[in-house]
Amino acid sequence: DRVATPGKMILGGKERLLPDLALDYEEADWRIIPHIQWNLTNRSSDKRYVIVSKDTDVFVYLLFYMDAFRDNGLQELWMAFGAGNEKTFLPMHRLAEKLGPRLCKAILKAHIGTGCDYLSKVGTKKAALLAKPESTLASFGESA
């Protein structure tokens, strides 16, 4: 049995439990999403975030949820990867804007089908992109 990890915040040197963030997700990659959403909803002054990760899953999740983040007041979301002089900051908010919501959703669907931390792949990333995922995967996994 998995046990939910209690969410905690340290503010002004004091620890505060956050029951809304008591998550039982195994993958830390996924935990980033509800943490961003919680902060946007509960800490109105925090509108710019930097996520440090080199994981493709995190990259794809951030694109997919960008509209929801913006709906809750997000102004900027950066993904940092690399170290030292090789550190790069990718403006996820700008990338999502250029790609548009439809393609951001299709990228997640293509990523899942071509292998992510949760599932084995059924095809390659290149094949998924060449198949025009924005149209071929538009309704995949959506409610009718």
mmCIF file with all atom_site columns, C-alpha atoms in Angstrom:
data_model
loop_
_atom_site.group_PDB
_atom_site.id
_atom_site.type_symbol
_atom_site.label_atom_id
_atom_site.label_alt_id
_atom_site.label_comp_id
_atom_site.label_asym_id
_atom_site.label_entity_id
_atom_site.label_seq_id
_atom_site.pdbx_PDB_ins_code
_atom_site.Cartn_x
_atom_site.Cartn_y
_atom_site.Cartn_z
_atom_site.occupancy
_atom_site.B_iso_or_equiv
_atom_site.pdbx_formal_charge
_atom_site.auth_seq_id
_atom_site.auth_comp_id
_atom_site.auth_asym_id
_atom_site.auth_atom_id
_atom_site.pdbx_PDB_model_num
ATOM 1   C CA . ASP A 1 1   ? 0.000   0.000  0.000   1.00 0.00 ? 1   ASP A CA 1
ATOM 2   C CA . ARG A 1 2   ? 1.170   3.465  -0.861  1.00 0.00 ? 2   ARG A CA 1
ATOM 3   C CA . VAL A 1 3   ? 0.913   6.209  1.716   1.00 0.00 ? 3   VAL A CA 1
ATOM 4   C CA . ALA A 1 4   ? 0.322   9.820  0.793   1.00 0.00 ? 4   ALA A CA 1
ATOM 5   C CA . THR A 1 5   ? 3.314   12.039 1.448   1.00 0.00 ? 5   THR A CA 1
ATOM 6   C CA . PRO A 1 6   ? 2.213   15.014 3.529   1.00 0.00 ? 6   PRO A CA 1
ATOM 7   C CA . GLY A 1 7   ? 2.672   18.349 1.822   1.00 0.00 ? 7   GLY A CA 1
ATOM 8   C CA . LYS A 1 8   ? 4.771   20.832 3.775   1.00 0.00 ? 8   LYS A CA 1
ATOM 9   C CA . MET A 1 9   ? 5.714   24.437 3.387   1.00 0.00 ? 9   MET A CA 1
ATOM 10  C CA . ILE A 1 10  ? 8.372   26.296 5.320   1.00 0.00 ? 10  ILE A CA 1
ATOM 11  C CA . LEU A 1 11  ? 7.651   29.980 5.547   1.00 0.00 ? 11  LEU A CA 1
ATOM 12  C CA . GLY A 1 12  ? 9.421   32.366 7.884   1.00 0.00 ? 12  GLY A CA 1
ATOM 13  C CA . GLY A 1 13  ? 11.266  29.434 9.461   1.00 0.00 ? 13  GLY A CA 1
ATOM 14  C CA . LYS A 1 14  ? 8.013   27.687 10.433  1.00 0.00 ? 14  LYS A CA 1
ATOM 15  C CA . GLU A 1 15  ? 6.765   24.418 8.962   1.00 0.00 ? 15  GLU A CA 1
ATOM 16  C CA . ARG A 1 16  ? 3.145   24.281 7.882   1.00 0.00 ? 16  ARG A CA 1
ATOM 17  C CA . LEU A 1 17  ? 1.326   21.100 6.783   1.00 0.00 ? 17  LEU A CA 1
ATOM 18  C CA . LEU A 1 18  ? -0.652  21.339 3.556   1.00 0.00 ? 18  LEU A CA 1
ATOM 19  C CA . PRO A 1 19  ? -3.314  18.602 3.457   1.00 0.00 ? 19  PRO A CA 1
ATOM 20  C CA . ASP A 1 20  ? -4.274  19.584 -0.116  1.00 0.00 ? 20  ASP A CA 1
ATOM 21  C CA . LEU A 1 21  ? -0.841  18.374 -1.207  1.00 0.00 ? 21  LEU A CA 1
ATOM 22  C CA . ALA A 1 22  ? -0.898  15.008 0.581   1.00 0.00 ? 22  ALA A CA 1
ATOM 23  C CA . LEU A 1 23  ? -0.260  13.108 -2.656  1.00 0.00 ? 23  LEU A CA 1
ATOM 24  C CA . ASP A 1 24  ? 0.362   9.438  -3.235  1.00 0.00 ? 24  ASP A CA 1
ATOM 25  C CA . TYR A 1 25  ? 1.923   9.851  -6.671  1.00 0.00 ? 25  TYR A CA 1
ATOM 26  C CA . GLU A 1 26  ? 4.966   7.663  -7.056  1.00 0.00 ? 26  GLU A CA 1
ATOM 27  C CA . GLU A 1 27  ? 6.665   9.823  -9.675  1.00 0.00 ? 27  GLU A CA 1
ATOM 28  C CA . ALA A 1 28  ? 8.112   13.093 -8.407  1.00 0.00 ? 28  ALA A CA 1
ATOM 29  C CA . ASP A 1 29  ? 7.806   14.436 -11.970 1.00 0.00 ? 29  ASP A CA 1
ATOM 30  C CA . TRP A 1 30  ? 4.041   14.451 -11.649 1.00 0.00 ? 30  TRP A CA 1
ATOM 31  C CA . ARG A 1 31  ? 3.997   16.067 -8.179  1.00 0.00 ? 31  ARG A CA 1
ATOM 32  C CA . ILE A 1 32  ? 5.257   19.325 -9.660  1.00 0.00 ? 32  ILE A CA 1
ATOM 33  C CA . ILE A 1 33  ? 1.904   20.018 -11.355 1.00 0.00 ? 33  ILE A CA 1
ATOM 34  C CA . PRO A 1 34  ? -0.360  20.084 -8.269  1.00 0.00 ? 34  PRO A CA 1
ATOM 35  C CA . HIS A 1 35  ? 2.298   22.056 -6.371  1.00 0.00 ? 35  HIS A CA 1
ATOM 36  C CA . ILE A 1 36  ? 2.333   24.791 -9.016  1.00 0.00 ? 36  ILE A CA 1
ATOM 37  C CA . GLN A 1 37  ? -1.475  24.822 -9.128  1.00 0.00 ? 37  GLN A CA 1
ATOM 38  C CA . TRP A 1 38  ? -1.709  25.013 -5.317  1.00 0.00 ? 38  TRP A CA 1
ATOM 39  C CA . ASN A 1 39  ? 0.729   27.920 -5.196  1.00 0.00 ? 39  ASN A CA 1
ATOM 40  C CA . LEU A 1 40  ? -1.109  29.817 -7.917  1.00 0.00 ? 40  LEU A CA 1
ATOM 41  C CA . THR A 1 41  ? -4.402  29.336 -6.092  1.00 0.00 ? 41  THR A CA 1
ATOM 42  C CA . ASN A 1 42  ? -3.194  29.993 -2.529  1.00 0.00 ? 42  ASN A CA 1
ATOM 43  C CA . ARG A 1 43  ? -0.252  32.380 -2.859  1.00 0.00 ? 43  ARG A CA 1
ATOM 44  C CA . SER A 1 44  ? -1.501  35.165 -5.085  1.00 0.00 ? 44  SER A CA 1
ATOM 45  C CA . SER A 1 45  ? 1.828   37.001 -5.166  1.00 0.00 ? 45  SER A CA 1
ATOM 46  C CA . ASP A 1 46  ? 3.710   34.055 -6.741  1.00 0.00 ? 46  ASP A CA 1
ATOM 47  C CA . LYS A 1 47  ? 3.175   34.338 -10.501 1.00 0.00 ? 47  LYS A CA 1
ATOM 48  C CA . ARG A 1 48  ? 6.621   33.393 -11.848 1.00 0.00 ? 48  ARG A CA 1
ATOM 49  C CA . TYR A 1 49  ? 8.157   29.942 -11.416 1.00 0.00 ? 49  TYR A CA 1
ATOM 50  C CA . VAL A 1 50  ? 11.384  28.178 -12.323 1.00 0.00 ? 50  VAL A CA 1
ATOM 51  C CA . ILE A 1 51  ? 11.264  24.378 -12.450 1.00 0.00 ? 51  ILE A CA 1
ATOM 52  C CA . VAL A 1 52  ? 14.682  22.701 -12.400 1.00 0.00 ? 52  VAL A CA 1
ATOM 53  C CA . SER A 1 53  ? 14.515  19.418 -14.303 1.00 0.00 ? 53  SER A CA 1
ATOM 54  C CA . LYS A 1 54  ? 16.031  17.676 -17.289 1.00 0.00 ? 54  LYS A CA 1
ATOM 55  C CA . ASP A 1 55  ? 13.164  15.191 -17.558 1.00 0.00 ? 55  ASP A CA 1
ATOM 56  C CA . THR A 1 56  ? 11.089  15.026 -20.730 1.00 0.00 ? 56  THR A CA 1
ATOM 57  C CA . ASP A 1 57  ? 7.988   14.063 -18.741 1.00 0.00 ? 57  ASP A CA 1
ATOM 58  C CA . VAL A 1 58  ? 8.196   17.325 -16.782 1.00 0.00 ? 58  VAL A CA 1
ATOM 59  C CA . PHE A 1 59  ? 8.660   19.314 -20.001 1.00 0.00 ? 59  PHE A CA 1
ATOM 60  C CA . VAL A 1 60  ? 5.562   17.728 -21.559 1.00 0.00 ? 60  VAL A CA 1
ATOM 61  C CA . TYR A 1 61  ? 3.421   18.088 -18.392 1.00 0.00 ? 61  TYR A CA 1
ATOM 62  C CA . LEU A 1 62  ? 4.286   21.775 -18.115 1.00 0.00 ? 62  LEU A CA 1
ATOM 63  C CA . LEU A 1 63  ? 3.205   22.375 -21.717 1.00 0.00 ? 63  LEU A CA 1
ATOM 64  C CA . PHE A 1 64  ? -0.018  20.411 -21.243 1.00 0.00 ? 64  PHE A CA 1
ATOM 65  C CA . TYR A 1 65  ? -1.075  22.278 -18.093 1.00 0.00 ? 65  TYR A CA 1
ATOM 66  C CA . MET A 1 66  ? 0.008   25.759 -19.185 1.00 0.00 ? 66  MET A CA 1
ATOM 67  C CA . ASP A 1 67  ? -3.562  26.928 -19.933 1.00 0.00 ? 67  ASP A CA 1
ATOM 68  C CA . ALA A 1 68  ? -4.746  25.838 -16.472 1.00 0.00 ? 68  ALA A CA 1
ATOM 69  C CA . PHE A 1 69  ? -1.800  27.625 -14.894 1.00 0.00 ? 69  PHE A CA 1
ATOM 70  C CA . ARG A 1 70  ? -2.517  30.796 -16.868 1.00 0.00 ? 70  ARG A CA 1
ATOM 71  C CA . ASP A 1 71  ? -6.185  30.624 -15.865 1.00 0.00 ? 71  ASP A CA 1
ATOM 72  C CA . ASN A 1 72  ? -4.955  30.828 -12.259 1.00 0.00 ? 72  ASN A CA 1
ATOM 73  C CA . GLY A 1 73  ? -2.717  33.833 -12.853 1.00 0.00 ? 73  GLY A CA 1
ATOM 74  C CA . LEU A 1 74  ? 0.620   32.393 -13.991 1.00 0.00 ? 74  LEU A CA 1
ATOM 75  C CA . GLN A 1 75  ? 2.738   34.999 -15.758 1.00 0.00 ? 75  GLN A CA 1
ATOM 76  C CA . GLU A 1 76  ? 5.970   33.119 -16.447 1.00 0.00 ? 76  GLU A CA 1
ATOM 77  C CA . LEU A 1 77  ? 7.115   29.525 -16.169 1.00 0.00 ? 77  LEU A CA 1
ATOM 78  C CA . TRP A 1 78  ? 10.723  28.648 -16.877 1.00 0.00 ? 78  TRP A CA 1
ATOM 79  C CA . MET A 1 79  ? 12.326  25.212 -17.043 1.00 0.00 ? 79  MET A CA 1
ATOM 80  C CA . ALA A 1 80  ? 15.997  25.162 -16.067 1.00 0.00 ? 80  ALA A CA 1
ATOM 81  C CA . PHE A 1 81  ? 18.326  22.328 -16.967 1.00 0.00 ? 81  PHE A CA 1
ATOM 82  C CA . GLY A 1 82  ? 22.073  21.824 -17.158 1.00 0.00 ? 82  GLY A CA 1
ATOM 83  C CA . ALA A 1 83  ? 24.705  23.024 -14.717 1.00 0.00 ? 83  ALA A CA 1
ATOM 84  C CA . GLY A 1 84  ? 27.181  25.869 -14.349 1.00 0.00 ? 84  GLY A CA 1
ATOM 85  C CA . ASN A 1 85  ? 27.921  27.674 -17.611 1.00 0.00 ? 85  ASN A CA 1
ATOM 86  C CA . GLU A 1 86  ? 25.803  25.109 -19.441 1.00 0.00 ? 86  GLU A CA 1
ATOM 87  C CA . LYS A 1 87  ? 22.606  26.009 -17.548 1.00 0.00 ? 87  LYS A CA 1
ATOM 88  C CA . THR A 1 88  ? 19.725  26.838 -19.862 1.00 0.00 ? 88  THR A CA 1
ATOM 89  C CA . PHE A 1 89  ? 16.405  28.481 -19.026 1.00 0.00 ? 89  PHE A CA 1
ATOM 90  C CA . LEU A 1 90  ? 13.568  27.575 -21.357 1.00 0.00 ? 90  LEU A CA 1
ATOM 91  C CA . PRO A 1 91  ? 10.559  29.964 -21.336 1.00 0.00 ? 91  PRO A CA 1
ATOM 92  C CA . MET A 1 92  ? 7.751   27.379 -21.200 1.00 0.00 ? 92  MET A CA 1
ATOM 93  C CA . HIS A 1 93  ? 5.086   30.115 -21.166 1.00 0.00 ? 93  HIS A CA 1
ATOM 94  C CA . ARG A 1 94  ? 6.337   31.455 -24.511 1.00 0.00 ? 94  ARG A CA 1
ATOM 95  C CA . LEU A 1 95  ? 6.747   28.004 -26.027 1.00 0.00 ? 95  LEU A CA 1
ATOM 96  C CA . ALA A 1 96  ? 3.193   27.024 -25.055 1.00 0.00 ? 96  ALA A CA 1
ATOM 97  C CA . GLU A 1 97  ? 1.904   30.285 -26.502 1.00 0.00 ? 97  GLU A CA 1
ATOM 98  C CA . LYS A 1 98  ? 3.644   29.659 -29.845 1.00 0.00 ? 98  LYS A CA 1
ATOM 99  C CA . LEU A 1 99  ? 2.513   26.020 -30.023 1.00 0.00 ? 99  LEU A CA 1
ATOM 100 C CA . GLY A 1 100 ? -1.056  26.709 -28.918 1.00 0.00 ? 100 GLY A CA 1
ATOM 101 C CA . PRO A 1 101 ? -3.245  24.600 -26.617 1.00 0.00 ? 101 PRO A CA 1
ATOM 102 C CA . ARG A 1 102 ? -4.165  22.020 -29.249 1.00 0.00 ? 102 ARG A CA 1
ATOM 103 C CA . LEU A 1 103 ? -0.555  21.111 -30.050 1.00 0.00 ? 103 LEU A CA 1
ATOM 104 C CA . CYS A 1 104 ? 0.451   21.194 -26.366 1.00 0.00 ? 104 CYS A CA 1
ATOM 105 C CA . LYS A 1 105 ? -2.217  18.556 -25.666 1.00 0.00 ? 105 LYS A CA 1
ATOM 106 C CA . ALA A 1 106 ? -1.188  16.496 -28.698 1.00 0.00 ? 106 ALA A CA 1
ATOM 107 C CA . ILE A 1 107 ? 2.455   16.517 -27.573 1.00 0.00 ? 107 ILE A CA 1
ATOM 108 C CA . LEU A 1 108 ? 1.484   14.900 -24.258 1.00 0.00 ? 108 LEU A CA 1
ATOM 109 C CA . LYS A 1 109 ? -0.546  12.240 -26.059 1.00 0.00 ? 109 LYS A CA 1
ATOM 110 C CA . ALA A 1 110 ? 2.308   11.518 -28.476 1.00 0.00 ? 110 ALA A CA 1
ATOM 111 C CA . HIS A 1 111 ? 4.767   11.382 -25.583 1.00 0.00 ? 111 HIS A CA 1
ATOM 112 C CA . ILE A 1 112 ? 2.648   8.824  -23.721 1.00 0.00 ? 112 ILE A CA 1
ATOM 113 C CA . GLY A 1 113 ? 2.358   6.660  -26.839 1.00 0.00 ? 113 GLY A CA 1
ATOM 114 C CA . THR A 1 114 ? 6.076   6.786  -27.565 1.00 0.00 ? 114 THR A CA 1
ATOM 115 C CA . GLY A 1 115 ? 7.278   6.019  -24.068 1.00 0.00 ? 115 GLY A CA 1
ATOM 116 C CA . CYS A 1 116 ? 7.170   7.947  -20.829 1.00 0.00 ? 116 CYS A CA 1
ATOM 117 C CA . ASP A 1 117 ? 8.008   7.064  -17.215 1.00 0.00 ? 117 ASP A CA 1
ATOM 118 C CA . TYR A 1 118 ? 4.662   5.264  -16.823 1.00 0.00 ? 118 TYR A CA 1
ATOM 119 C CA . LEU A 1 119 ? 4.230   3.295  -20.043 1.00 0.00 ? 119 LEU A CA 1
ATOM 120 C CA . SER A 1 120 ? 6.237   1.371  -22.597 1.00 0.00 ? 120 SER A CA 1
ATOM 121 C CA . LYS A 1 121 ? 6.331   2.837  -26.065 1.00 0.00 ? 121 LYS A CA 1
ATOM 122 C CA . VAL A 1 122 ? 4.210   1.778  -29.012 1.00 0.00 ? 122 VAL A CA 1
ATOM 123 C CA . GLY A 1 123 ? 6.149   3.906  -31.520 1.00 0.00 ? 123 GLY A CA 1
ATOM 124 C CA . THR A 1 124 ? 8.979   6.403  -31.815 1.00 0.00 ? 124 THR A CA 1
ATOM 125 C CA . LYS A 1 125 ? 8.947   10.125 -31.045 1.00 0.00 ? 125 LYS A CA 1
ATOM 126 C CA . LYS A 1 126 ? 9.948   10.926 -34.622 1.00 0.00 ? 126 LYS A CA 1
ATOM 127 C CA . ALA A 1 127 ? 7.134   8.807  -36.064 1.00 0.00 ? 127 ALA A CA 1
ATOM 128 C CA . ALA A 1 128 ? 4.634   10.456 -33.715 1.00 0.00 ? 128 ALA A CA 1
ATOM 129 C CA . LEU A 1 129 ? 5.683   13.959 -34.786 1.00 0.00 ? 129 LEU A CA 1
ATOM 130 C CA . LEU A 1 130 ? 5.661   13.056 -38.490 1.00 0.00 ? 130 LEU A CA 1
ATOM 131 C CA . ALA A 1 131 ? 2.089   11.741 -38.088 1.00 0.00 ? 131 ALA A CA 1
ATOM 132 C CA . LYS A 1 132 ? 0.843   15.286 -37.321 1.00 0.00 ? 132 LYS A CA 1
ATOM 133 C CA . PRO A 1 133 ? -0.263  14.598 -33.746 1.00 0.00 ? 133 PRO A CA 1
ATOM 134 C CA . GLU A 1 134 ? -2.227  17.844 -33.523 1.00 0.00 ? 134 GLU A CA 1
ATOM 135 C CA . SER A 1 135 ? -4.825  16.352 -35.874 1.00 0.00 ? 135 SER A CA 1
ATOM 136 C CA . THR A 1 136 ? -4.423  12.586 -35.491 1.00 0.00 ? 136 THR A CA 1
ATOM 137 C CA . LEU A 1 137 ? -4.422  12.678 -31.681 1.00 0.00 ? 137 LEU A CA 1
ATOM 138 C CA . ALA A 1 138 ? -6.801  15.627 -31.198 1.00 0.00 ? 138 ALA A CA 1
ATOM 139 C CA . SER A 1 139 ? -9.636  13.536 -29.771 1.00 0.00 ? 139 SER A CA 1
ATOM 140 C CA . PHE A 1 140 ? -7.556  10.684 -28.316 1.00 0.00 ? 140 PHE A CA 1
ATOM 141 C CA . GLY A 1 141 ? -8.417  10.293 -24.636 1.00 0.00 ? 141 GLY A CA 1
ATOM 142 C CA . GLU A 1 142 ? -11.026 13.065 -24.731 1.00 0.00 ? 142 GLU A CA 1
ATOM 143 C CA . SER A 1 143 ? -14.605 12.668 -23.499 1.00 0.00 ? 143 SER A CA 1
ATOM 144 C CA . ALA A 1 144 ? -17.213 12.453 -26.210 1.00 0.00 ? 144 ALA A CA 1
#
